[in-house]
Amino acid sequence: MLVHPQFDPVAIHLGSFGIHWYGLMYLIGFLAFLWLGRWRIAHQPWWGKAGWTKKNLDDALFYGALGVILGGRLGYALFYQHEYYLTRPHEILFLWQGGMSFHGGFLGVMVAMLLFAKRRGLTFFGIMDFVAPLVPVGLGAGRMGNFINGELWGRASDLPWAMVFPHVDNIARHPSQLYEFLLEGVALFILLWWYSSKPRARGSVSALFLIGYGSFRFLVEFTREPDSFLGLLSLGLSMGQWLSLPMVIAGVWLLIVSLRR
């Protein structure tokens, strides 16, 4: 049995100002997006022919960051705490209180990329196919931030690597944050980077992202403690699982349509 190290959530102390680990994880995700994107533009010429330039990459990051933050916050308020925020809508703006939803952030990014495509004269799936393999590094960094902060812990377990989170209780639990780091971050990155390493049917890379993330998240949720204010929903599934199922279904449909083209 392991014990969570209970890291200081502040990575760097600068007098009364502190840089939190979770903020650093966002920074790592954004920098990885730029570095990997520029590598693709330089080494995979078909992306340049599709209209991708360094400036478009920088602008896509700006649009995407807004989509992640706004969509993630609105998604959390809508999917997880709608009753609370209906009576306190102004608190949706209180980002420092925490509470972000990946699925909300994903929808926010889709809207942002639609706007970006319209302004740049690019196709939506031409953008999403380029962006999808750049995202898992940020997802993995975010899950590592969850682990460092000791949040989103797992369900009780008797496995040798089960971990006690002392600030929660004395029960050994799945380190589900690390499972998500390995699946949503490492495994999904390897899968998408390999698949997109040569030209593919438009929309198929996006489809594989939907299938991969949705499947990995659905599986890991069996080891993750449900939110205390929601618990398990219909059929004994969590909110995360119910939100992931449409991603898998949409991904399978999109993959079939793309490959038939």
Short mmCIF file of C-alpha atoms in Angstrom, two decimals:
data_model
loop_
_atom_site.label_atom_id
_atom_site.label_comp_id
_atom_site.label_asym_id
_atom_site.label_seq_id
_atom_site.Cartn_x
_atom_site.Cartn_y
_atom_site.Cartn_z
CA MET A 1 0.00 0.00 0.00
CA LEU A 2 1.26 3.45 -0.95
CA VAL A 3 0.59 6.86 0.60
CA HIS A 4 0.03 10.00 -1.43
CA PRO A 5 3.02 12.36 -0.89
CA GLN A 6 0.69 15.35 -0.30
CA PHE A 7 2.62 17.77 -2.43
CA ASP A 8 2.46 21.49 -1.82
CA PRO A 9 -0.06 22.70 -4.46
CA VAL A 10 2.14 25.77 -4.99
CA ALA A 11 5.14 24.80 -7.12
CA ILE A 12 7.04 28.07 -6.86
CA HIS A 13 6.76 30.54 -3.98
CA LEU A 14 7.60 34.15 -4.83
CA GLY A 15 6.89 36.07 -1.65
CA SER A 16 3.13 36.42 -1.31
CA PHE A 17 2.71 35.22 -4.89
CA GLY A 18 2.74 31.57 -5.85
CA ILE A 19 2.70 29.57 -9.07
CA HIS A 20 0.49 26.52 -8.67
CA TRP A 21 1.31 23.12 -10.12
CA TYR A 22 -1.99 23.03 -12.00
CA GLY A 23 -1.15 26.29 -13.72
CA LEU A 24 2.22 24.84 -14.74
CA MET A 25 0.42 21.82 -16.20
CA TYR A 26 -1.67 24.12 -18.39
CA LEU A 27 1.53 25.85 -19.49
CA ILE A 28 3.15 22.52 -20.35
CA GLY A 29 0.11 21.58 -22.42
CA PHE A 30 0.14 24.86 -24.35
CA LEU A 31 3.91 24.74 -24.99
CA ALA A 32 3.72 21.13 -26.13
CA PHE A 33 0.89 22.09 -28.50
CA LEU A 34 3.08 24.76 -30.11
CA TRP A 35 6.25 22.65 -30.27
CA LEU A 36 4.56 19.56 -31.70
CA GLY A 37 2.46 21.62 -34.08
CA ARG A 38 5.51 23.41 -35.48
CA TRP A 39 7.29 20.09 -35.88
CA ARG A 40 4.37 18.77 -37.91
CA ILE A 41 4.27 21.83 -40.16
CA ALA A 42 8.03 21.52 -40.79
CA HIS A 43 8.22 17.75 -41.28
CA GLN A 44 4.82 16.74 -42.67
CA PRO A 45 4.36 18.86 -45.81
CA TRP A 46 0.74 17.91 -46.42
CA TRP A 47 -0.27 20.12 -43.49
CA GLY A 48 1.32 23.14 -45.12
CA LYS A 49 -0.63 22.39 -48.29
CA ALA A 50 -3.78 22.30 -46.15
CA GLY A 51 -3.13 25.87 -45.03
CA TRP A 52 -1.26 25.37 -41.77
CA THR A 53 1.36 28.01 -40.93
CA LYS A 54 3.08 29.00 -37.69
CA LYS A 55 0.76 32.00 -37.42
CA ASN A 56 -2.33 29.84 -37.88
CA LEU A 57 -0.95 27.50 -35.21
CA ASP A 58 -0.45 30.35 -32.75
CA ASP A 59 -3.95 31.69 -33.44
CA ALA A 60 -5.46 28.21 -33.11
CA LEU A 61 -3.89 27.91 -29.65
CA PHE A 62 -5.42 31.24 -28.63
CA TYR A 63 -8.88 30.20 -29.81
CA GLY A 64 -8.48 26.75 -28.28
CA ALA A 65 -7.35 28.10 -24.90
CA LEU A 66 -10.44 30.30 -24.70
CA GLY A 67 -12.61 27.35 -25.68
CA VAL A 68 -11.05 25.11 -23.03
CA ILE A 69 -11.43 27.62 -20.20
CA LEU A 70 -14.89 28.94 -21.03
CA GLY A 71 -16.30 25.60 -22.18
CA GLY A 72 -14.73 23.69 -19.30
CA ARG A 73 -16.20 26.03 -16.72
CA LEU A 74 -19.65 26.21 -18.32
CA GLY A 75 -19.65 22.45 -18.80
CA TYR A 76 -18.87 21.88 -15.13
CA ALA A 77 -21.70 24.21 -14.13
CA LEU A 78 -24.14 22.54 -16.54
CA PHE A 79 -23.20 18.85 -16.25
CA TYR A 80 -22.14 18.58 -12.62
CA GLN A 81 -23.47 21.45 -10.48
CA HIS A 82 -26.40 22.95 -12.40
CA GLU A 83 -28.65 23.28 -9.33
CA TYR A 84 -25.94 25.17 -7.42
CA TYR A 85 -25.11 27.58 -10.23
CA LEU A 86 -28.74 28.24 -11.12
CA THR A 87 -28.98 30.11 -7.82
CA ARG A 88 -25.45 31.58 -8.06
CA PRO A 89 -24.79 32.17 -11.78
CA HIS A 90 -22.19 34.86 -11.09
CA GLU A 91 -19.95 32.24 -9.43
CA ILE A 92 -19.43 30.56 -12.80
CA LEU A 93 -16.86 33.30 -13.35
CA PHE A 94 -14.98 32.38 -10.16
CA LEU A 95 -12.37 30.20 -11.88
CA TRP A 96 -10.16 30.21 -8.79
CA GLN A 97 -12.75 28.11 -6.95
CA GLY A 98 -11.97 25.17 -9.24
CA GLY A 99 -14.33 22.96 -11.17
CA MET A 100 -13.67 22.22 -14.85
CA SER A 101 -15.23 19.65 -17.16
CA PHE A 102 -13.25 18.00 -19.95
CA HIS A 103 -16.39 17.37 -21.97
CA GLY A 104 -17.43 20.99 -21.60
CA GLY A 105 -13.93 22.10 -22.59
CA PHE A 106 -14.09 19.79 -25.61
CA LEU A 107 -17.35 21.35 -26.77
CA GLY A 108 -15.84 24.78 -26.17
CA VAL A 109 -12.85 23.91 -28.36
CA MET A 110 -15.15 22.66 -31.13
CA VAL A 111 -17.03 25.98 -31.14
CA ALA A 112 -13.74 27.90 -31.07
CA MET A 113 -12.35 25.87 -33.99
CA LEU A 114 -15.53 26.46 -35.99
CA LEU A 115 -15.00 30.20 -35.58
CA PHE A 116 -11.30 29.85 -36.37
CA ALA A 117 -12.06 27.83 -39.53
CA LYS A 118 -14.53 30.44 -40.72
CA ARG A 119 -12.08 33.31 -40.19
CA ARG A 120 -9.14 31.51 -41.84
CA GLY A 121 -11.04 29.87 -44.69
CA LEU A 122 -10.08 26.38 -43.52
CA THR A 123 -12.23 23.28 -43.14
CA PHE A 124 -13.37 22.25 -39.68
CA PHE A 125 -12.07 18.67 -39.88
CA GLY A 126 -8.89 19.86 -41.53
CA ILE A 127 -8.29 21.80 -38.32
CA MET A 128 -9.44 19.11 -35.91
CA ASP A 129 -7.36 16.40 -37.60
CA PHE A 130 -4.26 18.57 -37.18
CA VAL A 131 -5.05 19.55 -33.59
CA ALA A 132 -6.19 16.17 -32.19
CA PRO A 133 -2.71 14.55 -31.84
CA LEU A 134 -1.42 17.68 -30.08
CA VAL A 135 -4.00 17.53 -27.30
CA PRO A 136 -3.15 14.36 -25.29
CA VAL A 137 0.06 15.83 -23.86
CA GLY A 138 -2.01 18.58 -22.26
CA LEU A 139 -4.56 16.04 -21.05
CA GLY A 140 -1.83 13.96 -19.46
CA ALA A 141 -0.29 17.04 -17.83
CA GLY A 142 -3.70 17.98 -16.43
CA ARG A 143 -4.13 14.53 -14.89
CA MET A 144 -0.69 14.77 -13.34
CA GLY A 145 -1.82 18.09 -11.88
CA ASN A 146 -4.85 16.32 -10.40
CA PHE A 147 -2.53 13.75 -8.81
CA ILE A 148 -0.18 16.37 -7.37
CA ASN A 149 -3.16 18.22 -5.91
CA GLY A 150 -4.54 14.96 -4.48
CA GLU A 151 -7.94 15.45 -6.15
CA LEU A 152 -10.25 13.20 -8.20
CA TRP A 153 -9.05 10.14 -6.29
CA GLY A 154 -10.13 6.59 -7.01
CA ARG A 155 -12.44 4.04 -5.44
CA ALA A 156 -11.34 1.67 -2.68
CA SER A 157 -8.93 -1.03 -3.82
CA ASP A 158 -6.76 -3.80 -2.39
CA LEU A 159 -4.27 -3.83 -5.26
CA PRO A 160 -0.56 -3.59 -4.34
CA TRP A 161 -0.31 -0.08 -5.81
CA ALA A 162 -3.46 1.19 -4.11
CA MET A 163 -2.83 4.53 -2.45
CA VAL A 164 -4.07 6.24 0.71
CA PHE A 165 -4.94 9.91 0.32
CA PRO A 166 -4.54 11.10 3.96
CA HIS A 167 -6.47 14.32 3.40
CA VAL A 168 -9.48 12.20 2.34
CA ASP A 169 -9.48 9.17 4.67
CA ASN A 170 -7.38 6.11 5.52
CA ILE A 171 -8.82 3.90 2.77
CA ALA A 172 -6.46 2.54 0.11
CA ARG A 173 -7.72 3.71 -3.28
CA HIS A 174 -6.99 3.42 -6.98
CA PRO A 175 -4.61 6.22 -8.08
CA SER A 176 -7.06 6.85 -10.90
CA GLN A 177 -5.37 10.13 -11.83
CA LEU A 178 -2.29 8.13 -12.86
CA TYR A 179 -4.42 5.69 -14.84
CA GLU A 180 -5.86 8.64 -16.75
CA PHE A 181 -2.38 10.09 -17.24
CA LEU A 182 -1.22 6.84 -18.83
CA LEU A 183 -4.32 6.27 -20.97
CA GLU A 184 -5.63 9.74 -21.90
CA GLY A 185 -2.13 11.21 -22.01
CA VAL A 186 0.54 8.69 -23.02
CA ALA A 187 -1.43 5.96 -24.82
CA LEU A 188 -3.75 8.34 -26.68
CA PHE A 189 -0.80 10.49 -27.80
CA ILE A 190 1.10 7.47 -29.16
CA LEU A 191 -2.00 6.18 -30.96
CA LEU A 192 -2.90 9.50 -32.60
CA TRP A 193 0.66 10.51 -33.43
CA TRP A 194 1.27 7.17 -35.14
CA TYR A 195 -2.04 7.22 -37.03
CA SER A 196 -1.57 10.80 -38.24
CA SER A 197 2.05 10.27 -39.30
CA LYS A 198 0.88 9.97 -42.91
CA PRO A 199 -2.07 11.48 -44.80
CA ARG A 200 -5.41 10.01 -43.74
CA ALA A 201 -9.00 10.42 -44.85
CA ARG A 202 -10.30 13.76 -43.61
CA GLY A 203 -12.08 13.36 -40.30
CA SER A 204 -10.56 9.97 -39.46
CA VAL A 205 -7.94 11.36 -37.04
CA SER A 206 -10.67 13.32 -35.25
CA ALA A 207 -12.77 10.16 -35.15
CA LEU A 208 -9.94 8.18 -33.56
CA PHE A 209 -9.55 10.88 -30.91
CA LEU A 210 -13.26 10.62 -30.03
CA ILE A 211 -13.13 6.83 -29.87
CA GLY A 212 -9.83 6.70 -27.97
CA TYR A 213 -10.56 9.34 -25.36
CA GLY A 214 -14.17 8.26 -24.87
CA SER A 215 -13.18 4.60 -24.41
CA PHE A 216 -10.27 5.30 -22.08
CA ARG A 217 -12.31 7.69 -19.94
CA PHE A 218 -15.23 5.26 -19.80
CA LEU A 219 -12.97 2.46 -18.53
CA VAL A 220 -11.06 4.55 -15.99
CA GLU A 221 -14.31 5.84 -14.49
CA PHE A 222 -14.88 2.34 -13.06
CA THR A 223 -11.91 3.00 -10.76
CA ARG A 224 -12.62 6.68 -10.03
CA GLU A 225 -14.68 7.77 -7.05
CA PRO A 226 -17.89 9.42 -8.32
CA ASP A 227 -18.49 13.04 -7.40
CA SER A 228 -20.03 13.09 -3.93
CA PHE A 229 -22.81 15.46 -5.00
CA LEU A 230 -23.81 13.21 -7.93
CA GLY A 231 -22.90 9.63 -7.12
CA LEU A 232 -23.62 6.98 -9.72
CA LEU A 233 -26.43 7.60 -12.20
CA SER A 234 -28.58 5.29 -14.32
CA LEU A 235 -27.24 1.74 -14.89
CA GLY A 236 -24.61 2.38 -12.22
CA LEU A 237 -22.59 4.63 -14.53
CA SER A 238 -20.96 7.92 -13.58
CA MET A 239 -21.56 11.28 -15.23
CA GLY A 240 -18.15 10.97 -16.89
CA GLN A 241 -19.19 7.68 -18.46
CA TRP A 242 -22.52 9.01 -19.71
CA LEU A 243 -20.72 11.97 -21.28
CA SER A 244 -18.10 9.71 -22.86
CA LEU A 245 -20.54 7.33 -24.55
CA PRO A 246 -21.72 9.91 -27.14
CA MET A 247 -18.07 10.60 -27.97
CA VAL A 248 -17.44 6.94 -28.79
CA ILE A 249 -20.65 6.64 -30.83
CA ALA A 250 -19.93 9.86 -32.75
CA GLY A 251 -16.34 8.72 -33.32
CA VAL A 252 -17.36 5.36 -34.77
CA TRP A 253 -19.90 7.04 -37.07
CA LEU A 254 -17.38 9.67 -38.20
CA LEU A 255 -14.69 7.03 -38.84
CA ILE A 256 -17.06 5.00 -41.04
CA VAL A 257 -18.13 8.08 -42.99
CA SER A 258 -14.54 9.29 -43.41
CA LEU A 259 -13.16 5.98 -44.62
CA ARG A 260 -16.03 5.51 -47.07
CA ARG A 261 -15.02 8.77 -48.72
#
